[in-house]
JSON list of C-alpha atoms in Angstrom, two decimals:
[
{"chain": "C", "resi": 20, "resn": "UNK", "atom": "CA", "xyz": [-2.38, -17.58, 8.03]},
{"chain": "C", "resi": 21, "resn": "UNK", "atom": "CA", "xyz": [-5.64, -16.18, 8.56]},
{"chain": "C", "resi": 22, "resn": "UNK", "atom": "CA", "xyz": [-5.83, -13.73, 11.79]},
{"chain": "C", "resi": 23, "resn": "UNK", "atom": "CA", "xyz": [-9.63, -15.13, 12.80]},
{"chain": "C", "resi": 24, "resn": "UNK", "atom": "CA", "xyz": [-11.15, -18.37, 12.65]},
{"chain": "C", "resi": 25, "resn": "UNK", "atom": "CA", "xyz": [-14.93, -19.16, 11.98]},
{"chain": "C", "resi": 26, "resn": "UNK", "atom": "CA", "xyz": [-17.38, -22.33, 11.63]},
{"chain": "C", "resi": 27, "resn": "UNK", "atom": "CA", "xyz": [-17.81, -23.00, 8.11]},
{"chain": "C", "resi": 28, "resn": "UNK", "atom": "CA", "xyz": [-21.18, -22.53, 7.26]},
{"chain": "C", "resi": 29, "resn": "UNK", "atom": "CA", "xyz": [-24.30, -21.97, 9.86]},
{"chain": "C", "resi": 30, "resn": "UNK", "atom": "CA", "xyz": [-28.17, -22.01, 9.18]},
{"chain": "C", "resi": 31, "resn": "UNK", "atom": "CA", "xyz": [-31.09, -19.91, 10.21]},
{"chain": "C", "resi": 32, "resn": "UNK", "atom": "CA", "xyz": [-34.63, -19.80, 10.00]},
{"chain": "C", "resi": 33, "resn": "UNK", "atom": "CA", "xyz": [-36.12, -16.73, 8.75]},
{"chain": "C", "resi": 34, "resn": "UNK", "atom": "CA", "xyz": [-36.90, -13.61, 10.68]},
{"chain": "C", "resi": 35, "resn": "UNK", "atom": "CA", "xyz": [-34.92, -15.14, 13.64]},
{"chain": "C", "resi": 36, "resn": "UNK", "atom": "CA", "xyz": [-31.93, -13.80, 14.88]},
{"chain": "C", "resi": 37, "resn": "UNK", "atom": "CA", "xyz": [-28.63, -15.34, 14.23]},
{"chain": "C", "resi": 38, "resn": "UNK", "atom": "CA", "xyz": [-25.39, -14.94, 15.74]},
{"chain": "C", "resi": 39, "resn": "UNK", "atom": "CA", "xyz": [-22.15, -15.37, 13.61]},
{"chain": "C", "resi": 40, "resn": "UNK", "atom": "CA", "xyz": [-19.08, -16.28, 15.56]},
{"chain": "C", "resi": 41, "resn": "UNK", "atom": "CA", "xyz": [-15.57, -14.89, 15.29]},
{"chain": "C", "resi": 42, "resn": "UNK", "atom": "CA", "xyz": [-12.13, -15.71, 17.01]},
{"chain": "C", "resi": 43, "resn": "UNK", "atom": "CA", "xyz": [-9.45, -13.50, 16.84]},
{"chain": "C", "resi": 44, "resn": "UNK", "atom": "CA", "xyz": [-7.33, -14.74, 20.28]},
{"chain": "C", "resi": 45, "resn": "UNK", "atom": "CA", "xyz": [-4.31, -12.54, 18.30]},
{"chain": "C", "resi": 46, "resn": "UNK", "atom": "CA", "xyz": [-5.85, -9.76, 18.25]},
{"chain": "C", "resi": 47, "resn": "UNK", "atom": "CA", "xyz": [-3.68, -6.50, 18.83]},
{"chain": "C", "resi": 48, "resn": "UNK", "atom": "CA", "xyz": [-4.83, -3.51, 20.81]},
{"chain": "C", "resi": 49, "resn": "UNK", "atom": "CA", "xyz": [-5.25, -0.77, 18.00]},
{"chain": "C", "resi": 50, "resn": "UNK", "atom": "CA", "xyz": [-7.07, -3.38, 15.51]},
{"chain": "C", "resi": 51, "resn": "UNK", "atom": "CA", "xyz": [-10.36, -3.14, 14.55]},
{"chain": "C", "resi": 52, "resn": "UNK", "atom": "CA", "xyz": [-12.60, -5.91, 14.06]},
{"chain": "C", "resi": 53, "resn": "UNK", "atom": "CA", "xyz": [-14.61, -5.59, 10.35]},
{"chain": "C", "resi": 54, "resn": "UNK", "atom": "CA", "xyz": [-17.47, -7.85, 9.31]},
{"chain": "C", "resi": 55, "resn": "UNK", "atom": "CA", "xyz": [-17.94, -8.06, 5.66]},
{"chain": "C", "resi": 56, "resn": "UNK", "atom": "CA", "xyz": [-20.50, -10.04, 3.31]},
{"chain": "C", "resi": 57, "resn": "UNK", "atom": "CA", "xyz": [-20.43, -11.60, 0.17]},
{"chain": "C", "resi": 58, "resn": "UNK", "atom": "CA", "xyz": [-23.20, -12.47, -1.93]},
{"chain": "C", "resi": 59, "resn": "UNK", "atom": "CA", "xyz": [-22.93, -14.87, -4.97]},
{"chain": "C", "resi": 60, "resn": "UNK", "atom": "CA", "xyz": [-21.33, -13.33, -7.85]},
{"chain": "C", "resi": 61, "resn": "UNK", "atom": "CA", "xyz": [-20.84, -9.90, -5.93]},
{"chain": "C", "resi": 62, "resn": "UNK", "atom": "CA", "xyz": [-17.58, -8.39, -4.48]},
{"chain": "C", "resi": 63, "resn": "UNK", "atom": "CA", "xyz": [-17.84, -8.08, -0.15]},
{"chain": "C", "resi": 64, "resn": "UNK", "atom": "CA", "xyz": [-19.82, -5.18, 1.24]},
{"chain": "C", "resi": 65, "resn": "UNK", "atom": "CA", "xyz": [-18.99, -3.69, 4.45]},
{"chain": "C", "resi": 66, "resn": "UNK", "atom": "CA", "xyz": [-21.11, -4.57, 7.37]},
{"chain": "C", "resi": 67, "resn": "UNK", "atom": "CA", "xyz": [-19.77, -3.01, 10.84]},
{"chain": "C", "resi": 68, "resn": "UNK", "atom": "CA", "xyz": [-16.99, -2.43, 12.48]},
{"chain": "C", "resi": 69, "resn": "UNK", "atom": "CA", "xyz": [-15.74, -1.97, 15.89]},
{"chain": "C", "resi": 70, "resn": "UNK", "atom": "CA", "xyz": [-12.68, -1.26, 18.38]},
{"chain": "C", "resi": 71, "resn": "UNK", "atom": "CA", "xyz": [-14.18, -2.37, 21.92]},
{"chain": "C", "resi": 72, "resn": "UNK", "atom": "CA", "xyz": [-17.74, -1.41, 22.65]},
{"chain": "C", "resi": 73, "resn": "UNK", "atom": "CA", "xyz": [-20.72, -2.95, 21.35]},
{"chain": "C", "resi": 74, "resn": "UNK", "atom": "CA", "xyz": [-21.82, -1.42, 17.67]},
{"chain": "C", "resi": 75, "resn": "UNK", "atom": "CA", "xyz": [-25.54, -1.23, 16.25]},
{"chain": "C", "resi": 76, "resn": "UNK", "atom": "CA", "xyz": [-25.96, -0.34, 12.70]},
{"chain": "C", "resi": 77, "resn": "UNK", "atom": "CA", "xyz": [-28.97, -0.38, 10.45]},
{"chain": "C", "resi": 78, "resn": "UNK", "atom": "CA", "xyz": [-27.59, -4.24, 9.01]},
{"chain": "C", "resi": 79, "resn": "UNK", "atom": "CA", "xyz": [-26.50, -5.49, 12.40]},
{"chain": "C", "resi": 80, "resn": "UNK", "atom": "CA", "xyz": [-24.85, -5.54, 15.66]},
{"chain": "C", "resi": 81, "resn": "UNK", "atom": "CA", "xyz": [-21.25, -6.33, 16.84]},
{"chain": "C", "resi": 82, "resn": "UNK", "atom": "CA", "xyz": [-20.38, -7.45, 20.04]},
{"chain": "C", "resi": 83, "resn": "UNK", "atom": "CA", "xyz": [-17.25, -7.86, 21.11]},
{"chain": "C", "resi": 84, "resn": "UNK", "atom": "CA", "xyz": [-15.75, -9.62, 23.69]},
{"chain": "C", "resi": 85, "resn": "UNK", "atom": "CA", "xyz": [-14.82, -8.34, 26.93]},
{"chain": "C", "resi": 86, "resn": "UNK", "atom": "CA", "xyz": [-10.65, -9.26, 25.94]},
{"chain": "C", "resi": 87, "resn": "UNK", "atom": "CA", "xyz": [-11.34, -8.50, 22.53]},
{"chain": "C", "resi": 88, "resn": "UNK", "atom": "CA", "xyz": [-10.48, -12.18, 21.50]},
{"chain": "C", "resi": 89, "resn": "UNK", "atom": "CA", "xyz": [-13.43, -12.64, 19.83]},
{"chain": "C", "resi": 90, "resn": "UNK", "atom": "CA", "xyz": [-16.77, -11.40, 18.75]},
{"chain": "C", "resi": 91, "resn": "UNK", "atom": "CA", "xyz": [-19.79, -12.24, 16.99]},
{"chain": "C", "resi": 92, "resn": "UNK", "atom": "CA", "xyz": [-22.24, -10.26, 14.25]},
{"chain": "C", "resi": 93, "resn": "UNK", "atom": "CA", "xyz": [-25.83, -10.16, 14.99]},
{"chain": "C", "resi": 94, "resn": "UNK", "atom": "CA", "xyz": [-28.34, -10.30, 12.63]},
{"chain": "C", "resi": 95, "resn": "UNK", "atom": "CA", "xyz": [-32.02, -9.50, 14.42]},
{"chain": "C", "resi": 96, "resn": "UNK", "atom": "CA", "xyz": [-34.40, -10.89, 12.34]},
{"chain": "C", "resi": 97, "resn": "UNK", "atom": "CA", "xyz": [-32.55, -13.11, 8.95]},
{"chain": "C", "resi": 98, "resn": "UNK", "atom": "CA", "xyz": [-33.89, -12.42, 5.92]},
{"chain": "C", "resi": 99, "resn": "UNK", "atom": "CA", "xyz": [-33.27, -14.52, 2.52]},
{"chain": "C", "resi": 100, "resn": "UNK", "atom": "CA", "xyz": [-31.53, -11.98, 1.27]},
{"chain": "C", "resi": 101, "resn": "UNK", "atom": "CA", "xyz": [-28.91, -11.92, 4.27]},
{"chain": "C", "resi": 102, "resn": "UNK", "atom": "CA", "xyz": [-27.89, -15.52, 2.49]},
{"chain": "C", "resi": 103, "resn": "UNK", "atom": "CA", "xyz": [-23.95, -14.86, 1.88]},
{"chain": "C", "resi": 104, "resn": "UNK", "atom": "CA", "xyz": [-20.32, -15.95, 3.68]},
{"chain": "C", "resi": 105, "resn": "UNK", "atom": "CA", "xyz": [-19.71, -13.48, 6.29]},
{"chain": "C", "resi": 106, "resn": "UNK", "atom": "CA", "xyz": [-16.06, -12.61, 6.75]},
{"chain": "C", "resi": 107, "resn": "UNK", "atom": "CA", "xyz": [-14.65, -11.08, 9.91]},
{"chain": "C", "resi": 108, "resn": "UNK", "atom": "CA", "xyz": [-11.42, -9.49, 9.88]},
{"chain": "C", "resi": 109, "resn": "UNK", "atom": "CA", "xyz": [-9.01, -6.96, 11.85]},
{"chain": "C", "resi": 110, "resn": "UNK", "atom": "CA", "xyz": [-6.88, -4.02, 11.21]},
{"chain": "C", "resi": 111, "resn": "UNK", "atom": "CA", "xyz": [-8.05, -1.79, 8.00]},
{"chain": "C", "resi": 112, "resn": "UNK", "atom": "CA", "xyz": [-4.96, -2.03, 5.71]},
{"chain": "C", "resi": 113, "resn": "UNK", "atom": "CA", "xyz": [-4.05, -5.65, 6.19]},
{"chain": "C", "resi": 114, "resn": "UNK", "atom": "CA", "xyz": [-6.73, -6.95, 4.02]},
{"chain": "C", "resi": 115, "resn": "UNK", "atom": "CA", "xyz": [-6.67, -10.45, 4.31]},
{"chain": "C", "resi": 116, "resn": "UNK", "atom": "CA", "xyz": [-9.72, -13.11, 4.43]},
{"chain": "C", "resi": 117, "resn": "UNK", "atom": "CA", "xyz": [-10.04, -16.24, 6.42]},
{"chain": "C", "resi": 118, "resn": "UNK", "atom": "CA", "xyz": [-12.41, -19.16, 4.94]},
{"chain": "C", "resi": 119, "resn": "UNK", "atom": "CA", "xyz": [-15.94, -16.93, 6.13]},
{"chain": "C", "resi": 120, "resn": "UNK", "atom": "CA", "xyz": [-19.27, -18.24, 7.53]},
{"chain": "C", "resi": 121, "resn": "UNK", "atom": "CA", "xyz": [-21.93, -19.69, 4.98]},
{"chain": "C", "resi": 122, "resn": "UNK", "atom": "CA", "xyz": [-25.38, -18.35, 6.08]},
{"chain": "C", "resi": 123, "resn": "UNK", "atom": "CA", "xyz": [-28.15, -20.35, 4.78]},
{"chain": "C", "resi": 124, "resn": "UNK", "atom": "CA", "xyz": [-31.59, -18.80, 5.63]},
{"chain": "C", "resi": 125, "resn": "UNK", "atom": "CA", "xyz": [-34.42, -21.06, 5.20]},
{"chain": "C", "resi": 126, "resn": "UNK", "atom": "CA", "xyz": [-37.72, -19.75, 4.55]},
{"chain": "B", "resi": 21, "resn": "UNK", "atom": "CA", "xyz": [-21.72, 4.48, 0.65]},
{"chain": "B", "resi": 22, "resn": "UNK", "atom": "CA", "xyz": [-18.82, 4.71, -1.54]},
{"chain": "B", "resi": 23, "resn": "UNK", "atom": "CA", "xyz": [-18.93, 3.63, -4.76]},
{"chain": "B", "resi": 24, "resn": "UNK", "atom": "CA", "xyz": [-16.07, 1.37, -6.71]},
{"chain": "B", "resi": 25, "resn": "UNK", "atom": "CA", "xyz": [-16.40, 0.04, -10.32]},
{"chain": "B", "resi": 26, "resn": "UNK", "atom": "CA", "xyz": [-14.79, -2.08, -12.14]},
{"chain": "B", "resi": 27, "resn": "UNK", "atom": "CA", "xyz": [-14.41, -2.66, -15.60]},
{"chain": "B", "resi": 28, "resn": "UNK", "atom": "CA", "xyz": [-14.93, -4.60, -17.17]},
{"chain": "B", "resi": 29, "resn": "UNK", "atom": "CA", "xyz": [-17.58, -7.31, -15.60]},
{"chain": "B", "resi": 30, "resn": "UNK", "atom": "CA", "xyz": [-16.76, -9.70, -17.89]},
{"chain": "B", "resi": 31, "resn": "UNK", "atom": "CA", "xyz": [-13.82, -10.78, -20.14]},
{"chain": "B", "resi": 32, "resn": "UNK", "atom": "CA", "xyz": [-12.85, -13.87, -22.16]},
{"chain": "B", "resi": 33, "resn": "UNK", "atom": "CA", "xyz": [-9.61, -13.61, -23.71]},
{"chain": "B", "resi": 34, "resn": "UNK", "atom": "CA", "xyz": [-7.43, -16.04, -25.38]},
{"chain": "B", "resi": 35, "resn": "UNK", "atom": "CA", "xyz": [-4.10, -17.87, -23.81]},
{"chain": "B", "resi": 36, "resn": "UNK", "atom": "CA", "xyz": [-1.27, -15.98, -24.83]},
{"chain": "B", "resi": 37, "resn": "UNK", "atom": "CA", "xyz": [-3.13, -12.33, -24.30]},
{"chain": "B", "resi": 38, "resn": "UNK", "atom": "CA", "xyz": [-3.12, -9.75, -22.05]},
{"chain": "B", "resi": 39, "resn": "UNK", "atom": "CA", "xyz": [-6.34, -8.41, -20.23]},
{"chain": "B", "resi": 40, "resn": "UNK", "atom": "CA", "xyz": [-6.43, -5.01, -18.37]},
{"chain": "B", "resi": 41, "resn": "UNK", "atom": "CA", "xyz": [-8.65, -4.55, -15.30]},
{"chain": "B", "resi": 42, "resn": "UNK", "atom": "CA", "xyz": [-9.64, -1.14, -14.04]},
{"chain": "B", "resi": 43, "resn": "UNK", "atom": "CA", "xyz": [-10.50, -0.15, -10.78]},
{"chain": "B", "resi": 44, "resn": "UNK", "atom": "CA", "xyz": [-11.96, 3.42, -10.02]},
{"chain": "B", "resi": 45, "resn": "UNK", "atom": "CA", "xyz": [-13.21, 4.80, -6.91]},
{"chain": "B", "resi": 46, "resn": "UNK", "atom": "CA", "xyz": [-16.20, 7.03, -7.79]},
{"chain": "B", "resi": 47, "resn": "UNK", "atom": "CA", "xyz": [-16.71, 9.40, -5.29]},
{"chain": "B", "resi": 48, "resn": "UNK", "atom": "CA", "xyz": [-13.48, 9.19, -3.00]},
{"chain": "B", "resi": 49, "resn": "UNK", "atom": "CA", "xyz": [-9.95, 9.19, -3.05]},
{"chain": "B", "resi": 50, "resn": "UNK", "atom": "CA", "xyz": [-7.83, 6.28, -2.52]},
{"chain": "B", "resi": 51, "resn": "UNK", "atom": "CA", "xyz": [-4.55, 6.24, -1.80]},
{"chain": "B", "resi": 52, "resn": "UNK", "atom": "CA", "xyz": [-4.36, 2.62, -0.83]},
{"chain": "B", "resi": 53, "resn": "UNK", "atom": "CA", "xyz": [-6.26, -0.08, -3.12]},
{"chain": "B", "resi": 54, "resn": "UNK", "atom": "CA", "xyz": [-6.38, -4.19, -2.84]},
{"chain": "B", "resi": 55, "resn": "UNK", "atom": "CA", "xyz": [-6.37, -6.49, -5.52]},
{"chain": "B", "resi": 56, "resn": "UNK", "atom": "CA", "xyz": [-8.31, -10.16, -4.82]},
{"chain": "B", "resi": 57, "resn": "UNK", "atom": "CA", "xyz": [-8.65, -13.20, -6.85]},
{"chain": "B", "resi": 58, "resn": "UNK", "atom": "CA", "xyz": [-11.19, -15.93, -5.28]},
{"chain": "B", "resi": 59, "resn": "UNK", "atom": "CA", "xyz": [-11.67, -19.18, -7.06]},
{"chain": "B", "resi": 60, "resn": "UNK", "atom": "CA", "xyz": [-15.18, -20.75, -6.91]},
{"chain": "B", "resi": 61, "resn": "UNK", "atom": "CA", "xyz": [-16.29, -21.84, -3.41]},
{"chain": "B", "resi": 62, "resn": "UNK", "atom": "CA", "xyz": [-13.09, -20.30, -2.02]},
{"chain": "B", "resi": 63, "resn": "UNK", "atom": "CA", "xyz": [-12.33, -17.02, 0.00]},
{"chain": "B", "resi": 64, "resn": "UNK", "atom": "CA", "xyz": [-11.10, -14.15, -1.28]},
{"chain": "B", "resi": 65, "resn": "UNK", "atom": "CA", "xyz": [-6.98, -14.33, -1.75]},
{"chain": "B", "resi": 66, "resn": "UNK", "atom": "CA", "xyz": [-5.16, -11.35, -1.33]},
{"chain": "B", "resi": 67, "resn": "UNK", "atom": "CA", "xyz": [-2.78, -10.31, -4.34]},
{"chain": "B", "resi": 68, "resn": "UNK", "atom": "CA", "xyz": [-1.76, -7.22, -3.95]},
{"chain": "B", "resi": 69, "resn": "UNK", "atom": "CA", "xyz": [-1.63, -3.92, -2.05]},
{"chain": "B", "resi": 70, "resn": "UNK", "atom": "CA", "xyz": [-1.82, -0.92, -4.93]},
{"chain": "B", "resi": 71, "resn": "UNK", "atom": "CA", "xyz": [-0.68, 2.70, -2.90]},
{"chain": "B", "resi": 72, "resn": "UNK", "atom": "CA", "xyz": [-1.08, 5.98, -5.52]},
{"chain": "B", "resi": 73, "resn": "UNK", "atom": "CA", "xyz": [2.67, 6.85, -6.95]},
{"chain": "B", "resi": 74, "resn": "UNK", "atom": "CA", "xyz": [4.42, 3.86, -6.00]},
{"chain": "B", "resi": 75, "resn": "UNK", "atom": "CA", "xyz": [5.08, 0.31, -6.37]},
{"chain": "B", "resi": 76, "resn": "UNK", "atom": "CA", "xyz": [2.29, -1.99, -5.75]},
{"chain": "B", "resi": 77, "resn": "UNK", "atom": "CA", "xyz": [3.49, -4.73, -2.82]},
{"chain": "B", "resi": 78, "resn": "UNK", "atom": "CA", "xyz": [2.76, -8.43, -3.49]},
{"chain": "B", "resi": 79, "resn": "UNK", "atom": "CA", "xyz": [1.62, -10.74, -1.53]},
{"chain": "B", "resi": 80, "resn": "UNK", "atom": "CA", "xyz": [3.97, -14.11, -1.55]},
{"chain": "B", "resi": 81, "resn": "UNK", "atom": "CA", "xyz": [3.78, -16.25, -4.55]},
{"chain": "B", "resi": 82, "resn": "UNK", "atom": "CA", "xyz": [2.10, -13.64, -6.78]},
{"chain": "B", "resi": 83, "resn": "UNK", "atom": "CA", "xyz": [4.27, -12.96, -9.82]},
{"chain": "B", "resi": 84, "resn": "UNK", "atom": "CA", "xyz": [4.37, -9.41, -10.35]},
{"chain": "B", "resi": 85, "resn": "UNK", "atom": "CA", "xyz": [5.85, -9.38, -13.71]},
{"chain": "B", "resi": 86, "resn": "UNK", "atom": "CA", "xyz": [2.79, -11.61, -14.52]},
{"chain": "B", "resi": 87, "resn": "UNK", "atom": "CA", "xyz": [-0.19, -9.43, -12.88]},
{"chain": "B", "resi": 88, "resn": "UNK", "atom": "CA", "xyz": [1.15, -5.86, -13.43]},
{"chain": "B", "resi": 89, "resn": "UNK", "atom": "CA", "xyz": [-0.65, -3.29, -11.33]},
{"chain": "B", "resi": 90, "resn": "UNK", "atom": "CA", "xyz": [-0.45, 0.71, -11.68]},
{"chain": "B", "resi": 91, "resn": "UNK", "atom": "CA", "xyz": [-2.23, 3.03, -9.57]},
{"chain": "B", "resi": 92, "resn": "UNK", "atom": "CA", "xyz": [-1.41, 6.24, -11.51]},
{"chain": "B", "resi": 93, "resn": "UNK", "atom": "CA", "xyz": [-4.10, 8.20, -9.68]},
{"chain": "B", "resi": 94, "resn": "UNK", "atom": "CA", "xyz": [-6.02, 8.24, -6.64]},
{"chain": "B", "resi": 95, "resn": "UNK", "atom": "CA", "xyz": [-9.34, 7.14, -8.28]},
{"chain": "B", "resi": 96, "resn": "UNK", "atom": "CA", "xyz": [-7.54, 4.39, -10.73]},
{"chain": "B", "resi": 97, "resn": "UNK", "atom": "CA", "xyz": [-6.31, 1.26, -9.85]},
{"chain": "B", "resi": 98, "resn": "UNK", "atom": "CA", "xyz": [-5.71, -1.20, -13.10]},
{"chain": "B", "resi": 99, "resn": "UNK", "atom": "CA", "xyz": [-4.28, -5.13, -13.09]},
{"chain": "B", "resi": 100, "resn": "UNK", "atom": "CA", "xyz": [-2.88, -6.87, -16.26]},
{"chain": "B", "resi": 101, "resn": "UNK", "atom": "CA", "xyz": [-2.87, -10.08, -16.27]},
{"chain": "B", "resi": 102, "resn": "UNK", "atom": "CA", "xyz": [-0.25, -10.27, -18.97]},
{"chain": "B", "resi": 103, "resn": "UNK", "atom": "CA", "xyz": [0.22, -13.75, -20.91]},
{"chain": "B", "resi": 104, "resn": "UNK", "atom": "CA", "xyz": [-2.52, -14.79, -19.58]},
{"chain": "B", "resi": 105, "resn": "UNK", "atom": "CA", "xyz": [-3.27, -18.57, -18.98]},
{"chain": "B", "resi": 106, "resn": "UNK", "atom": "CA", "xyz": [-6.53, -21.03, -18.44]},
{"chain": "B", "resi": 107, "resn": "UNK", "atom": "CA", "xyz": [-5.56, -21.39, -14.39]},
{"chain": "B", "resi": 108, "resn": "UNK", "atom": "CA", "xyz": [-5.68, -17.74, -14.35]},
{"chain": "B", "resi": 109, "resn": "UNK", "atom": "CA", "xyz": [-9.31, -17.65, -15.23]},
{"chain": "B", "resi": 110, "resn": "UNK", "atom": "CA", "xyz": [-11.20, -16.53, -12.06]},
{"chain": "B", "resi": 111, "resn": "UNK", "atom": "CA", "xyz": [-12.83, -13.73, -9.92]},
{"chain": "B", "resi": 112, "resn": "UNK", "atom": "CA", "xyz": [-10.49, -10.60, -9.51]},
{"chain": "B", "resi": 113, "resn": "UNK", "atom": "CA", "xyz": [-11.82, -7.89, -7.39]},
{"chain": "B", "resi": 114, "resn": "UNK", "atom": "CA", "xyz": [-10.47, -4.68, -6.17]},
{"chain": "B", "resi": 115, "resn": "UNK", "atom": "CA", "xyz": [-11.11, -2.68, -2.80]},
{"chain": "B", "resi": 116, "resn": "UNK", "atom": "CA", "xyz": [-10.67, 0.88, -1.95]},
{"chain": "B", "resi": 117, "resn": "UNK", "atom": "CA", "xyz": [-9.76, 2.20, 1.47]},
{"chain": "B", "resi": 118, "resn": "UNK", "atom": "CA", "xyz": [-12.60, 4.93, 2.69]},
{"chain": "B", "resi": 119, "resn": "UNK", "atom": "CA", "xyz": [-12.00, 6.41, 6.04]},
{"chain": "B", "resi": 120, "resn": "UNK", "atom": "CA", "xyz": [-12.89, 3.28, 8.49]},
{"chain": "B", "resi": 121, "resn": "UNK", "atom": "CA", "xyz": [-13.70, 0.56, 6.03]},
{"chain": "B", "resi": 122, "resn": "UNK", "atom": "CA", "xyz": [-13.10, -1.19, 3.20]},
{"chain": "B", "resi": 123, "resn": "UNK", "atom": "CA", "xyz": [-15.10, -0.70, -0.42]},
{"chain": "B", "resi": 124, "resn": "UNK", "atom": "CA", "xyz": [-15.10, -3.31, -3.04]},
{"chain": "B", "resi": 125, "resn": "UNK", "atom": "CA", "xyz": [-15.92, -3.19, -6.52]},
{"chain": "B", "resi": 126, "resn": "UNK", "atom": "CA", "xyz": [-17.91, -5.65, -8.13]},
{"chain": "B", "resi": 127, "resn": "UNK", "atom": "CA", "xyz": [-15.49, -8.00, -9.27]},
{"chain": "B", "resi": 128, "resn": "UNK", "atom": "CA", "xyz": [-14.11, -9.20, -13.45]},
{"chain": "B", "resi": 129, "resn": "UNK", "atom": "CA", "xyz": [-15.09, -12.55, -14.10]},
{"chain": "B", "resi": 130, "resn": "UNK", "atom": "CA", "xyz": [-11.63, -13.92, -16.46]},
{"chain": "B", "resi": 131, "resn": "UNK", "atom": "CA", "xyz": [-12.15, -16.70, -18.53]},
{"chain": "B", "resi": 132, "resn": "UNK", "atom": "CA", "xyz": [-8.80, -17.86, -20.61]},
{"chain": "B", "resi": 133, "resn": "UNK", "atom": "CA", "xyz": [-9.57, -20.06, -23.37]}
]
């Protein structure tokens, strides 16, 4: 069974912001939480990662929950090329994916 | 970032054959590499855990005698699909652990005929 649960597909306008959801209520003190991306036909690229403070990169920002039971990816400004399932998972070596977010930016 | 191939991108083969996958990391070492196969619309399944000089670890209800994985070398990761069937047509792609993330490859589109 997947570790972290996420709505099934969300929508955006672009160049607004959108928040992607993640639950992870089982969530063990030493993992890390790692959002990925997949675009059509590609294999996942990394997005961000974090432990327990709130993470900015050049593709995002993470922030994570106070109890680390959940978090959520924030894209500033969507662009049509952010279109792709978004896949949040813990730990580093235990590799596995739950179902992922849909993004569908609309121009 | 770090860079992971895979080779080939494409492959049709025949039922009956065998098709070898390769996995390199290009500019790291890997001691630890993860084999995926996602069907259309669906995530990405775990297979397989690949670690450099020893046995690969399967996830439940993979046959390992049927997907054969060798990791001779910390840059080379390869999966057989031997006897290969039309249900195992699909998208197989391989990661590569860096120091704090994950980096895939590009994925082999297998079509059995």
């Amino acid at each position: 069974d997947a570790k972290t649960t996420q709505p099934n597909s969300m929508e955006s306008n672009e160049e607004e912001p959108v928040h992607l959801p993640c639950n992870h209520s089982t969530i063990s003190g030493t993992d890390y939480i790692h959002w990925y991306r997949q675009l059509p036909s590609q294999g996942p690229e990394y997005v961000i990662h974090g432990l327990t403070s709130n993470v900015n990169n050049r593709m995002a920002s993470l922030a994570i929950a106070e109890d680390r039971k959940s978090s959520t990816l924030i894209l500033h400004r969507a662009t049509l090329r952010d279109a792709a399932v978004y896949y949040c998972t813990l730990g580093y070596n235990d590799m596995r994916f739950g179902a992922g977010t849909r993004l569908t930016v609309k121009p | 970032g770090a860079v992971v191939s895979q080779h080939p991108s494409r492959v049709i083969c025949k039922s009956g054959t065998s098709v070898k996958i390769e996995c390199r990391s290009l500019d790291f070492q890997a001691t630890t590499m993860f084999w995926y196969r996602q069907f259309p619309k669906q995530s990405l399944m775990l297979m397989a855990t690949s670690n450099e000089g020893s046995k690969a670890t399967y996830e439940q209800g993979v046959e390992k005698d049927k997907f054969l994985i060798n990791h001779a070398s910390l840059t080379l990761s390869t999966l057989t699909v031997t006897s290969a069937h039309p249900e195992d047509s699909s998208f197989y792609i391989c990661s590569a652990s860096g120091q704090y993330e994950q980096y895939f490859g590009p994925g082999t589109r297998l079509t059995v005929t």
